[in-house]
CSV table of N, CA, C and O in Angstrom, one decimal:
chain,number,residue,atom,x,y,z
C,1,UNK,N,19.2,78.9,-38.8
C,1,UNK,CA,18.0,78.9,-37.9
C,1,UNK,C,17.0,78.0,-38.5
C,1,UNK,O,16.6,78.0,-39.7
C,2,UNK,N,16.5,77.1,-37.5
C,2,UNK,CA,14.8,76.2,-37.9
C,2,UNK,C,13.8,76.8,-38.9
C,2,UNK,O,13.1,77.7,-38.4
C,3,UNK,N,13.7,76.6,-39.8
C,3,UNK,CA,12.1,77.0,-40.1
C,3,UNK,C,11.5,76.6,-38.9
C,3,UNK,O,12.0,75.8,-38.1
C,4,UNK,N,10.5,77.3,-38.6
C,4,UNK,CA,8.9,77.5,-37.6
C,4,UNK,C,8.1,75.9,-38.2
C,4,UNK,O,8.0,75.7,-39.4
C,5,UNK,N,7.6,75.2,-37.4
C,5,UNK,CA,6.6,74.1,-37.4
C,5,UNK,C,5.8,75.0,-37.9
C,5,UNK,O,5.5,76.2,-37.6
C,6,UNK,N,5.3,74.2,-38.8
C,6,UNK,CA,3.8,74.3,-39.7
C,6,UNK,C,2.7,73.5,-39.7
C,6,UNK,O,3.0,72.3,-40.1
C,7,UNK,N,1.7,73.5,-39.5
C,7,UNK,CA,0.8,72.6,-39.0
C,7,UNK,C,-0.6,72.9,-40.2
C,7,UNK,O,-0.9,74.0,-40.8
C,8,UNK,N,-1.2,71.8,-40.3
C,8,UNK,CA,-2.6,72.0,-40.9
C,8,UNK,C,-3.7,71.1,-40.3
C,8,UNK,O,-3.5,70.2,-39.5
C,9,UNK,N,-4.8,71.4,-40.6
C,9,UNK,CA,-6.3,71.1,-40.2
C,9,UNK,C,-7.5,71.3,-40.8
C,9,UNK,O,-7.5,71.8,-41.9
C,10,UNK,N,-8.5,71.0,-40.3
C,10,UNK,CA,-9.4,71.9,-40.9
C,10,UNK,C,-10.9,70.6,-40.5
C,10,UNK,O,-10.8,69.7,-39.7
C,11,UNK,N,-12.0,70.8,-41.1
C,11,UNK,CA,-13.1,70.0,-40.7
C,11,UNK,C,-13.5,68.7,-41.7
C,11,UNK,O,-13.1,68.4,-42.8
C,12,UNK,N,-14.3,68.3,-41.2
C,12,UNK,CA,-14.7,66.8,-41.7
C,12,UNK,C,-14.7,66.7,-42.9
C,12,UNK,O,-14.3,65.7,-43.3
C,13,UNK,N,-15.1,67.6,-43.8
C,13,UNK,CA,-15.4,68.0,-45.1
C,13,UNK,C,-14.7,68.6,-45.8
C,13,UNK,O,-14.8,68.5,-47.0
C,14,UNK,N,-13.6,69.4,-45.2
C,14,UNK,CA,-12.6,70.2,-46.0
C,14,UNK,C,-12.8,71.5,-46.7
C,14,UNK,O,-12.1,71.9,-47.6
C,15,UNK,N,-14.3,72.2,-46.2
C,15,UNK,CA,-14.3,72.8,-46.7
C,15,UNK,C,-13.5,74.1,-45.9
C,15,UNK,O,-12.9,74.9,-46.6
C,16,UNK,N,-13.4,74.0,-44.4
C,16,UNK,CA,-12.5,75.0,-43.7
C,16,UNK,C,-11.0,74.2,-43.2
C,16,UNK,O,-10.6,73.1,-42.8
C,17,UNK,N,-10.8,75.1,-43.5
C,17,UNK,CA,-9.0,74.7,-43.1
C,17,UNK,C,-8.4,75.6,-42.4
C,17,UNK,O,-8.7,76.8,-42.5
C,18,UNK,N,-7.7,75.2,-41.8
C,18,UNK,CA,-6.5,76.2,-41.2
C,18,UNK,C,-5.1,75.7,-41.2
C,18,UNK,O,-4.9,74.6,-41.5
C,19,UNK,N,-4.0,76.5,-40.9
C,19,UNK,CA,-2.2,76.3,-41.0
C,19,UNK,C,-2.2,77.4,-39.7
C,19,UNK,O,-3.0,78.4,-39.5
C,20,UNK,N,-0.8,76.7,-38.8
C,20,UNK,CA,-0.2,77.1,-37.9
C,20,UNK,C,1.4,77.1,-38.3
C,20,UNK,O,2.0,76.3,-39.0
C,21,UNK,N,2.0,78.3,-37.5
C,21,UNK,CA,3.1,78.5,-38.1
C,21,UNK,C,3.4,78.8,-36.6
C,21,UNK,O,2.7,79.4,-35.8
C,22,UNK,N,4.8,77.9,-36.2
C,22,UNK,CA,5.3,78.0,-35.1
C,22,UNK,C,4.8,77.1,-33.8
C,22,UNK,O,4.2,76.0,-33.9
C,23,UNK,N,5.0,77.6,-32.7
C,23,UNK,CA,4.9,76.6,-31.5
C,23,UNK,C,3.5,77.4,-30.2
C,23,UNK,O,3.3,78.5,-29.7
C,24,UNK,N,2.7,76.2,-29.9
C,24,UNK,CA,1.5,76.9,-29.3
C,24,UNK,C,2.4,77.3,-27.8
C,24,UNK,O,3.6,77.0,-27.5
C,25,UNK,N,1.3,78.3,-27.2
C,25,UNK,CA,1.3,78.8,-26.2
C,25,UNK,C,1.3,77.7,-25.0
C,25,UNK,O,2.2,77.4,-24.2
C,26,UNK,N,-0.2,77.3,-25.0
C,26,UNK,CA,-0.4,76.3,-23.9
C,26,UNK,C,-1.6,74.9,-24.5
C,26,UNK,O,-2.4,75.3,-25.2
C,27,UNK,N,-1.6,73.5,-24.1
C,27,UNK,CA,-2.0,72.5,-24.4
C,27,UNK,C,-3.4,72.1,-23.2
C,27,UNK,O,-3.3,71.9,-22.0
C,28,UNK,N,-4.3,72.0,-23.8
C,28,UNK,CA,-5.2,71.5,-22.3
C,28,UNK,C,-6.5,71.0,-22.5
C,28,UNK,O,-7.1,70.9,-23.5
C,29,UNK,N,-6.8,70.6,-21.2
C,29,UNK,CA,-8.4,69.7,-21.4
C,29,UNK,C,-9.4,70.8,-20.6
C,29,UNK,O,-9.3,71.7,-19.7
C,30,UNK,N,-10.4,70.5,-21.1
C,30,UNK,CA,-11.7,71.0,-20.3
C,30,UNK,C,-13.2,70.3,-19.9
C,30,UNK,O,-14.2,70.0,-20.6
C,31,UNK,N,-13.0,70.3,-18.7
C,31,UNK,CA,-14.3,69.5,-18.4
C,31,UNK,C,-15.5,70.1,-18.6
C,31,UNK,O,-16.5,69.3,-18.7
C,32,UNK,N,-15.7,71.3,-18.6
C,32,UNK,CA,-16.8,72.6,-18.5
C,32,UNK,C,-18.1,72.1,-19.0
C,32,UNK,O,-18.1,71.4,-20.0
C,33,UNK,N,-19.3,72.3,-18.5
C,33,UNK,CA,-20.6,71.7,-19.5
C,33,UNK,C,-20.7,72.3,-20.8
C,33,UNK,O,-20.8,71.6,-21.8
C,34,UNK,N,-20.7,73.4,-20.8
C,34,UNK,CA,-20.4,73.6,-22.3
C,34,UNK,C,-19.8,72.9,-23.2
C,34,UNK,O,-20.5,72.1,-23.8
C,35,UNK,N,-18.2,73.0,-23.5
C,35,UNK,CA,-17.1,72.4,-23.4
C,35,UNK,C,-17.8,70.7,-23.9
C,35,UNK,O,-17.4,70.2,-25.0
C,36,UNK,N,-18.9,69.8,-22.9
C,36,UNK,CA,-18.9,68.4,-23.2
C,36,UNK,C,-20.5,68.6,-23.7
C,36,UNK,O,-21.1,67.5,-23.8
C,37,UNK,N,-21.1,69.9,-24.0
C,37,UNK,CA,-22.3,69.9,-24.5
C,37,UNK,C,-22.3,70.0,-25.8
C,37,UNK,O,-23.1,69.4,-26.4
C,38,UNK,N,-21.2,70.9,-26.6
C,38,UNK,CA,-21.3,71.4,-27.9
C,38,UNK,C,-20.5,70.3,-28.3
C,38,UNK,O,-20.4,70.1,-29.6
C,39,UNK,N,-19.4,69.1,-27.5
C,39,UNK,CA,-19.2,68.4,-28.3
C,39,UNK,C,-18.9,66.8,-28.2
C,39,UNK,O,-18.0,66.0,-28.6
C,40,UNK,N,-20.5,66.5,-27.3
C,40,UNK,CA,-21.1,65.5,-27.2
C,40,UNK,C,-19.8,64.2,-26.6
C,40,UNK,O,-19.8,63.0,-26.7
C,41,UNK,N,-18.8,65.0,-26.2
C,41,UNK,CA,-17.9,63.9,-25.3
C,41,UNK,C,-17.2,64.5,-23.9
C,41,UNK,O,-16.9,65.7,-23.8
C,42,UNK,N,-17.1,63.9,-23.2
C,42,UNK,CA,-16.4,64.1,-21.7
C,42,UNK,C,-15.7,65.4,-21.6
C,42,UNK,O,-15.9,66.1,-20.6
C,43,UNK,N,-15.2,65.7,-22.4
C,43,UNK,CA,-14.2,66.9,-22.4
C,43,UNK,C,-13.4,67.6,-23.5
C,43,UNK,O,-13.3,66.8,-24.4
C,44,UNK,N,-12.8,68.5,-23.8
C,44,UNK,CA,-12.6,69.2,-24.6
C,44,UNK,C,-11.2,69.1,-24.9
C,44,UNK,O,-10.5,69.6,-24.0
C,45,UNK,N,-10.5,68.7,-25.7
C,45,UNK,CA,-9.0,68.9,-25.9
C,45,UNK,C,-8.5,69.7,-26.8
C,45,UNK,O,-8.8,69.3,-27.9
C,46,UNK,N,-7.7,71.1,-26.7
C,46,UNK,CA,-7.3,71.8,-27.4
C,46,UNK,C,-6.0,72.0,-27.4
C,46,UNK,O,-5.1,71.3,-26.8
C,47,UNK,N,-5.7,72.9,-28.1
C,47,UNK,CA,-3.9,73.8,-28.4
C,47,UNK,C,-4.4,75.2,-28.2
C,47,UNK,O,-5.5,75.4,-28.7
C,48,UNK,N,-4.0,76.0,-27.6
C,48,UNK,CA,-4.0,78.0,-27.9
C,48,UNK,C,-2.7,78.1,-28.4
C,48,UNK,O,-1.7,77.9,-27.7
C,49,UNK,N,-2.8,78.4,-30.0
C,49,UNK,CA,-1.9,79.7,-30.2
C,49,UNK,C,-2.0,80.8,-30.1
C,49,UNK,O,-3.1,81.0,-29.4
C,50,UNK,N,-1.4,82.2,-30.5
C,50,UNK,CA,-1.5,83.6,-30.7
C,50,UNK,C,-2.3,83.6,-32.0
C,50,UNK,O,-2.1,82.6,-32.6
C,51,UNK,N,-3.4,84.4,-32.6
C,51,UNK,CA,-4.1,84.7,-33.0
C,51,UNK,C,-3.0,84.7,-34.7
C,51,UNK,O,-3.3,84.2,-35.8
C,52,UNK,N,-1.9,85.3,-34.4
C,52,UNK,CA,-1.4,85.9,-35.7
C,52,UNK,C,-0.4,84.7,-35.7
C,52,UNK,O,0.7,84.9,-36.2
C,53,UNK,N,-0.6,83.6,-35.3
C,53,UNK,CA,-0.1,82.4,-36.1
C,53,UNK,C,-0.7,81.3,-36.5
C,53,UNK,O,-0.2,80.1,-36.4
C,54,UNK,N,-1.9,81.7,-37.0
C,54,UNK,CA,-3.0,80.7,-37.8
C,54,UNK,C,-4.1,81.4,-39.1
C,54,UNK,O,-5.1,82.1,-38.9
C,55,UNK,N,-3.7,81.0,-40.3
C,55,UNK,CA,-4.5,81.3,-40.8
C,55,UNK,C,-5.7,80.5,-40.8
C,55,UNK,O,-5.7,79.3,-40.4
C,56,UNK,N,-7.0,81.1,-41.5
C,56,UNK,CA,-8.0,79.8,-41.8
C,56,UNK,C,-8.9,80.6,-43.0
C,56,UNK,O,-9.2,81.7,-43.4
C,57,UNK,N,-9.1,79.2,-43.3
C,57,UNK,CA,-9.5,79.6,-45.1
C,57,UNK,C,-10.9,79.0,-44.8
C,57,UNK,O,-11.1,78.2,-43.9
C,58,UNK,N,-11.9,79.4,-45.7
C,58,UNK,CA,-13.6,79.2,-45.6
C,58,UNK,C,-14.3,79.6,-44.7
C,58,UNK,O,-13.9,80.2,-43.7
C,59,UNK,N,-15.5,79.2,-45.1
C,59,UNK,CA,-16.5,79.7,-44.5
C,59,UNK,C,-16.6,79.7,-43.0
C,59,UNK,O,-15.8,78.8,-42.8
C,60,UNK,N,-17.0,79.9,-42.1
C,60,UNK,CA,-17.5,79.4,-40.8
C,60,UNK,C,-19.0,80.0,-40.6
C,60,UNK,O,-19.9,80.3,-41.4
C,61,UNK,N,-19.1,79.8,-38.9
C,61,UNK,CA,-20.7,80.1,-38.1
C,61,UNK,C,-19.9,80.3,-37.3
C,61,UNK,O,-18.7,80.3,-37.3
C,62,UNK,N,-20.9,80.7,-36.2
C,62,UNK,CA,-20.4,80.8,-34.9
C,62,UNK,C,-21.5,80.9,-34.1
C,62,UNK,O,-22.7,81.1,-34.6
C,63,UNK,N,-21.1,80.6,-32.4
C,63,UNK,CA,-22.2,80.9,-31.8
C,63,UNK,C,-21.1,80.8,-30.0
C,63,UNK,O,-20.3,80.0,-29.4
C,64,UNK,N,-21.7,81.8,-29.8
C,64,UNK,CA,-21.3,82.3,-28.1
C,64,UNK,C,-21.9,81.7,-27.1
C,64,UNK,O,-23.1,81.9,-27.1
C,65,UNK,N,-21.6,81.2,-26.3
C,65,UNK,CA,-21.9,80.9,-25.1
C,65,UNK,C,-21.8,82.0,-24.0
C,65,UNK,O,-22.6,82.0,-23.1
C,66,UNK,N,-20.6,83.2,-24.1
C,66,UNK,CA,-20.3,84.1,-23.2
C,66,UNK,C,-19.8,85.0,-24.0
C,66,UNK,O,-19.7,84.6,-25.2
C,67,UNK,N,-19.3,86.8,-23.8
C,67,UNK,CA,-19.0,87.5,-24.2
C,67,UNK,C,-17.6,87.3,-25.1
C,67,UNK,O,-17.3,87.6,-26.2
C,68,UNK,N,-16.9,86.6,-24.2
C,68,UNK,CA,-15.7,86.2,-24.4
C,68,UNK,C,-15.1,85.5,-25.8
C,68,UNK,O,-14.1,85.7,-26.4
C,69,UNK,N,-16.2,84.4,-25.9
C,69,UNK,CA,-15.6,83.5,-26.8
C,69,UNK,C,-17.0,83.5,-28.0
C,69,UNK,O,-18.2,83.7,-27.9
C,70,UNK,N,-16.1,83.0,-29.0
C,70,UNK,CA,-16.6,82.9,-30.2
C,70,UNK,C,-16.3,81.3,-30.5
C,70,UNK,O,-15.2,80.8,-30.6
C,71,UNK,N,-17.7,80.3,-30.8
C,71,UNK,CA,-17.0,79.0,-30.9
C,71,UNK,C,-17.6,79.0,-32.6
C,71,UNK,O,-18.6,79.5,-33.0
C,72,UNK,N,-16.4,78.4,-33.3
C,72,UNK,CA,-16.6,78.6,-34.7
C,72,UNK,C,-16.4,77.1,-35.0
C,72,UNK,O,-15.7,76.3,-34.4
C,73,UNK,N,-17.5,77.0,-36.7
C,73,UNK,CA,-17.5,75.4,-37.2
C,73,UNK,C,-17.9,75.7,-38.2
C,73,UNK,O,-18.5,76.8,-38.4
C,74,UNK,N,-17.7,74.6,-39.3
C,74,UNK,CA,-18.1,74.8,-40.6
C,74,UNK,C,-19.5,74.5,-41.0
C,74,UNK,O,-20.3,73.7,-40.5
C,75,UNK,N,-19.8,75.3,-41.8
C,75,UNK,CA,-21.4,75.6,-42.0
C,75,UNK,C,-22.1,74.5,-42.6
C,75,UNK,O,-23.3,74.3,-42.5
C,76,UNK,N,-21.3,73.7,-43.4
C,76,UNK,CA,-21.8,72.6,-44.2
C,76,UNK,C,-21.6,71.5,-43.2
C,76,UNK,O,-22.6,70.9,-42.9
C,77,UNK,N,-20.6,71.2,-42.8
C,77,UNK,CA,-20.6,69.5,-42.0
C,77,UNK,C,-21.0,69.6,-40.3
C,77,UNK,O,-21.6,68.8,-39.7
C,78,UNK,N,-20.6,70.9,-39.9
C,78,UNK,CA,-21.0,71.2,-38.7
C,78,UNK,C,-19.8,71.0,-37.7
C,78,UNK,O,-20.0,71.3,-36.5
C,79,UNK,N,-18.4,70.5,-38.1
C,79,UNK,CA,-17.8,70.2,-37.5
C,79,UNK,C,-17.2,71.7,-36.4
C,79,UNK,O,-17.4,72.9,-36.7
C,80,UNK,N,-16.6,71.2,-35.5
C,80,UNK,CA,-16.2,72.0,-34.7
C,80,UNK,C,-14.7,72.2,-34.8
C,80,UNK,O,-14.1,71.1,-34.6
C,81,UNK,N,-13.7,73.5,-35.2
C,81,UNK,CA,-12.9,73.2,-35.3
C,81,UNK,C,-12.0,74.5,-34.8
C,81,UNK,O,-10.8,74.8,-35.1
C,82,UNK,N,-12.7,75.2,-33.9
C,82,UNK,CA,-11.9,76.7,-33.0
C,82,UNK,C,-12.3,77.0,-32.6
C,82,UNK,O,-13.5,76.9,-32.9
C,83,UNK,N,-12.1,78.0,-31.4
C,83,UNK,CA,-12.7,79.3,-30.8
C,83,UNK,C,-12.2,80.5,-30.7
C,83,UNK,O,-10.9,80.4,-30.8
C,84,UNK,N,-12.6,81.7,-30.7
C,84,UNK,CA,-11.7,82.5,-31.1
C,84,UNK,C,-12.3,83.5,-29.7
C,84,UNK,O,-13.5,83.6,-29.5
C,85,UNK,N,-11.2,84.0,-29.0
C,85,UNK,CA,-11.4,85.0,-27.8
C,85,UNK,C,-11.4,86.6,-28.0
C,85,UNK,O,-11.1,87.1,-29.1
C,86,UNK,N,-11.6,87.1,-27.3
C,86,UNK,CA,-11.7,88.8,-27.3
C,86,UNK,C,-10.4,89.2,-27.3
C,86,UNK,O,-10.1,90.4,-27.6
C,87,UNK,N,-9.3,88.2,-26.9
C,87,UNK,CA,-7.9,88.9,-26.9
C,87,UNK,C,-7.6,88.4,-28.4
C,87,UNK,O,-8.2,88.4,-29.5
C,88,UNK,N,-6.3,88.1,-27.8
C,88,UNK,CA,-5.2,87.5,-28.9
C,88,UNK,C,-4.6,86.0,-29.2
C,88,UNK,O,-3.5,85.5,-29.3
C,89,UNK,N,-6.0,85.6,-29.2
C,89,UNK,CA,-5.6,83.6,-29.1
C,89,UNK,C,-7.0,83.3,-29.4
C,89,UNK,O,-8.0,83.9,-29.3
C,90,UNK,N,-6.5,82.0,-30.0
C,90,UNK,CA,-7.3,81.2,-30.6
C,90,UNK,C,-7.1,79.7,-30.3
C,90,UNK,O,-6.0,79.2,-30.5
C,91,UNK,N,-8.2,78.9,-29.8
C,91,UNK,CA,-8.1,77.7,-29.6
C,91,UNK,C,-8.6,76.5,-30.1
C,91,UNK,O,-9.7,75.9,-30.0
C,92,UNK,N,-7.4,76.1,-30.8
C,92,UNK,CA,-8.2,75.1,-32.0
C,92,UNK,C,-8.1,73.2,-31.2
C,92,UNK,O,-7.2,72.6,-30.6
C,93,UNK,N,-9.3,72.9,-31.7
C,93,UNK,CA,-9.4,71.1,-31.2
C,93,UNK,C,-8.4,70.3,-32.0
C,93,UNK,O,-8.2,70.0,-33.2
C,94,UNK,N,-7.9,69.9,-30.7
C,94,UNK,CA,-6.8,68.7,-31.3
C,94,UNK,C,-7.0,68.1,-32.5
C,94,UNK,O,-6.3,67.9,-33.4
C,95,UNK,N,-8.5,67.8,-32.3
C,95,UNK,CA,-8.9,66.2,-33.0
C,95,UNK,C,-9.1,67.3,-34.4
C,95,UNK,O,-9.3,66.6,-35.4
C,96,UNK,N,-9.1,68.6,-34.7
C,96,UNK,CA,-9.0,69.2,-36.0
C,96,UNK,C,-7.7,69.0,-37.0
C,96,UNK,O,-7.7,69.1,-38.2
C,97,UNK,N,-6.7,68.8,-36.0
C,97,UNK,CA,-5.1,68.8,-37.1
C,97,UNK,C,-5.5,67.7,-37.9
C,97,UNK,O,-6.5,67.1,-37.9
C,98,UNK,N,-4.6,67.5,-38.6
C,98,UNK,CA,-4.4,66.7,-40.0
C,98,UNK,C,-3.6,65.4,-39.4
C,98,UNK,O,-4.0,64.3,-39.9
C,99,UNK,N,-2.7,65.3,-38.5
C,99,UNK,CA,-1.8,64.6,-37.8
C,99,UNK,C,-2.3,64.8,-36.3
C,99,UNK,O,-2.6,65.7,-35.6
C,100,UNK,N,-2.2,63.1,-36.0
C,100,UNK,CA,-2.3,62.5,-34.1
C,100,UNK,C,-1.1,63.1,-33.9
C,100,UNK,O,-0.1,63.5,-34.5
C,101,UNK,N,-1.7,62.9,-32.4
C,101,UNK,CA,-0.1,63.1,-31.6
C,101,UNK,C,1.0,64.3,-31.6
C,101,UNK,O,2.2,64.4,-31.2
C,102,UNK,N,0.3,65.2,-32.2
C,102,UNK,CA,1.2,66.3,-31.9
C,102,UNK,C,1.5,67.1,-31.2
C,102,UNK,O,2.4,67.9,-31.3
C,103,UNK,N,0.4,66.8,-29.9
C,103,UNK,CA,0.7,67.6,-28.3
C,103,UNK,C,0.1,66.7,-27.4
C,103,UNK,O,-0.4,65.7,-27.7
C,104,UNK,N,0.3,67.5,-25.9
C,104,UNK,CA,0.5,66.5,-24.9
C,104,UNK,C,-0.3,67.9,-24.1
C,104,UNK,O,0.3,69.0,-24.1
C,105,UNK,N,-1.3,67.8,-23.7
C,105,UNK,CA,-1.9,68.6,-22.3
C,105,UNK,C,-1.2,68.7,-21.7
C,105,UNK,O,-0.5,67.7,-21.6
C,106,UNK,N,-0.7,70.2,-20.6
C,106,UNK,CA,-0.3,69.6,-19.4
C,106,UNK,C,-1.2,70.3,-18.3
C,106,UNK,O,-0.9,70.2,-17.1
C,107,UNK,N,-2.4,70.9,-18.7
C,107,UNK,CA,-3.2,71.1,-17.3
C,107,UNK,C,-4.9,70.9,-18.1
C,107,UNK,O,-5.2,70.8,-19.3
C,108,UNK,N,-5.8,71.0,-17.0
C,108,UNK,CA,-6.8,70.9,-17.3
C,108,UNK,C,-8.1,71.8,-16.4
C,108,UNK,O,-7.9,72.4,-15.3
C,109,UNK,N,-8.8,71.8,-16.9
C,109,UNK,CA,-9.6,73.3,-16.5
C,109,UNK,C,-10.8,72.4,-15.8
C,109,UNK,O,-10.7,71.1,-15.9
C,110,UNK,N,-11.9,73.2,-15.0
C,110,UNK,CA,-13.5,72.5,-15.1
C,110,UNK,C,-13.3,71.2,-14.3
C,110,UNK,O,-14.3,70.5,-14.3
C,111,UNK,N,-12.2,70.7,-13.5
C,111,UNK,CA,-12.2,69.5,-12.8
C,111,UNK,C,-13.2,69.2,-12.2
C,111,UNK,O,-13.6,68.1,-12.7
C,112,UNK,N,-14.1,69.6,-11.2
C,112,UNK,CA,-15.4,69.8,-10.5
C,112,UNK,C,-15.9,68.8,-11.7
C,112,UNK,O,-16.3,67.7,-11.2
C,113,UNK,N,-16.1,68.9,-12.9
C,113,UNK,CA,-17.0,68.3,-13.8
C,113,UNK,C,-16.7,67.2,-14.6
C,113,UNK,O,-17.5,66.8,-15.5
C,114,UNK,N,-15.2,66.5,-14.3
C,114,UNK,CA,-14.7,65.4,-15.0
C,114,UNK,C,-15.2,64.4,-14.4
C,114,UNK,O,-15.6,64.1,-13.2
C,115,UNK,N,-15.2,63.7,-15.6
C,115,UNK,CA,-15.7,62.1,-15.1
C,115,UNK,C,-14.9,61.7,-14.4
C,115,UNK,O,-13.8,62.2,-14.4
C,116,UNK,N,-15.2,60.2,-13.1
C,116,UNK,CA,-14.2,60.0,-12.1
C,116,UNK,C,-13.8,59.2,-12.4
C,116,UNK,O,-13.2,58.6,-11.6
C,117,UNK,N,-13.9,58.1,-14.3
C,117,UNK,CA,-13.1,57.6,-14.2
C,117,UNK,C,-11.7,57.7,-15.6
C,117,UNK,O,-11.0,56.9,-16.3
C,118,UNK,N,-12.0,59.3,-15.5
C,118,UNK,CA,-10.8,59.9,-16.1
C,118,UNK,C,-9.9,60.3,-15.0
C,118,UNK,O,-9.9,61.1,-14.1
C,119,UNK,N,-8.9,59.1,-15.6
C,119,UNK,CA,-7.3,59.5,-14.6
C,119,UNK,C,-6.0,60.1,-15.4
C,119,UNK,O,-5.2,59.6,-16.1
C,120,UNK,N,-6.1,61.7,-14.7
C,120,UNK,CA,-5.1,62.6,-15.2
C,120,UNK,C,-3.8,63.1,-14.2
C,120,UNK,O,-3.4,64.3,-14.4
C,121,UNK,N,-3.3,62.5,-13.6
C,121,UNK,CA,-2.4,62.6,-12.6
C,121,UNK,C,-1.0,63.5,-12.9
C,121,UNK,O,-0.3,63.9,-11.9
C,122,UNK,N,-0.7,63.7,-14.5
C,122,UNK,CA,0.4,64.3,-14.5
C,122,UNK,C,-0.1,65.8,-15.2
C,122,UNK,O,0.5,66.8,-15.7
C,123,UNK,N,-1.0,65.6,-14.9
C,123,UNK,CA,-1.8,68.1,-15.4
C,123,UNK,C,-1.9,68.1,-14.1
C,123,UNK,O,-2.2,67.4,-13.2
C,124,UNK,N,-1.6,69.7,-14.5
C,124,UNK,CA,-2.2,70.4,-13.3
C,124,UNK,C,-3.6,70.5,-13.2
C,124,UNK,O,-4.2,70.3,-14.2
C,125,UNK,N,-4.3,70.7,-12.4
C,125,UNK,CA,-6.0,70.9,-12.0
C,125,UNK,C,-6.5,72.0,-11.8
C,125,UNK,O,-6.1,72.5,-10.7
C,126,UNK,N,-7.3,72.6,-12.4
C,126,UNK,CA,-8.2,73.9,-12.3
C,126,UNK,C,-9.0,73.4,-11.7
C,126,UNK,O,-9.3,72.4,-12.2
C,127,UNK,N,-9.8,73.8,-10.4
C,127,UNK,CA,-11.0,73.7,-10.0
C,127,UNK,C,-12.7,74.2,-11.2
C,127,UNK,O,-13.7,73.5,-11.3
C,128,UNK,N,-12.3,75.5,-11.7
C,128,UNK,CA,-13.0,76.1,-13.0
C,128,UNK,C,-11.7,76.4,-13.7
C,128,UNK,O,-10.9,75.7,-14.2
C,129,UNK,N,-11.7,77.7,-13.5
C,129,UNK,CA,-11.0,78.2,-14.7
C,129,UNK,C,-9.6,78.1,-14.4
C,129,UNK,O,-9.2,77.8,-13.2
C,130,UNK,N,-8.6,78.2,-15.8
C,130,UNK,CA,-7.5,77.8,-15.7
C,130,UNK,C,-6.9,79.3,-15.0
C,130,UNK,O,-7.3,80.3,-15.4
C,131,UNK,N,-6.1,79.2,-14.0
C,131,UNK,CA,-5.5,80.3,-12.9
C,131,UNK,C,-5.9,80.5,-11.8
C,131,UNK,O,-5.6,81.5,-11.2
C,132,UNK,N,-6.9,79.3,-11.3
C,132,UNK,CA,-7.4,79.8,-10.3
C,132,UNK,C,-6.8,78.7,-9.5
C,132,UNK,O,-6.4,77.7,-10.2
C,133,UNK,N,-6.6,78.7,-8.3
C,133,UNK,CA,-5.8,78.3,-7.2
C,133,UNK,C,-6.7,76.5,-7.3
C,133,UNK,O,-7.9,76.5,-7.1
C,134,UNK,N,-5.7,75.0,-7.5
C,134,UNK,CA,-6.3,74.3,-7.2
C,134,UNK,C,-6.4,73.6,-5.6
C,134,UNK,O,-7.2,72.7,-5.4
């Protein structure tokens, strides 16, 4: 049997890190204002795994936008590097791994609010939220 993919990450500074053990749930973009407010570009690109296949080491902050989510970053550099939900997942920013290229989006959330001259033709399209009929 495979060993499980193991993955690492963590923020600009190194003071927080994280390891992933195994294969994410789902890969995706988000146009949401939030989403291109807290991180001063067009849109959001993440991974969700399950909550209990990531650890993370150091310090964090946090700060909510909604009941739901917890957006978490390191307290020293400021970097942005997860969000953590009321369920059982956690969504960490691409641009946090240690290694490019290790996933591929295949849908995208918040369409209503993408720029028109981002062309994404092979995701699926969320009007807002991801499940809602595009």
């Amino acid at each position: 049997m495979a060993k499980p993919r193991t993955l690492t990450g963590g923020c600009a500074c190194g003071q927080l890190t994280f390891k992933t053990t195994g294969e994410p749930k789902r890969v995706g973009l988000c146009h949401c204002m939030t989403c291109r407010k807290i991180s001063g570009a067009p849109f959001n690109a993440f991974v969700i795994y399950p909550v209990d296949q990531v650890t993370i080491t150091g310090q964090i902050r946090t700060w909510s936008a909604t009941p739901e989510s917890e957006r978490c970053f390191c307290p020293v550099c400021g970097s942005q590097v997860f969000d953590r939900d009321a369920g059982d997942e956690i969504e960490i920013k691409l641009g946090a791994f240690d290694e490019p290229n290790l996933f591929t989006p295949t849908y995208e959330a918040w369409i209503k609010r993408r720029e028109t001259w981002l062309c994404t033709p092979d995701l699926k399209s969320f009007p807002e939220n991801r499940g809602e009929v595009p």
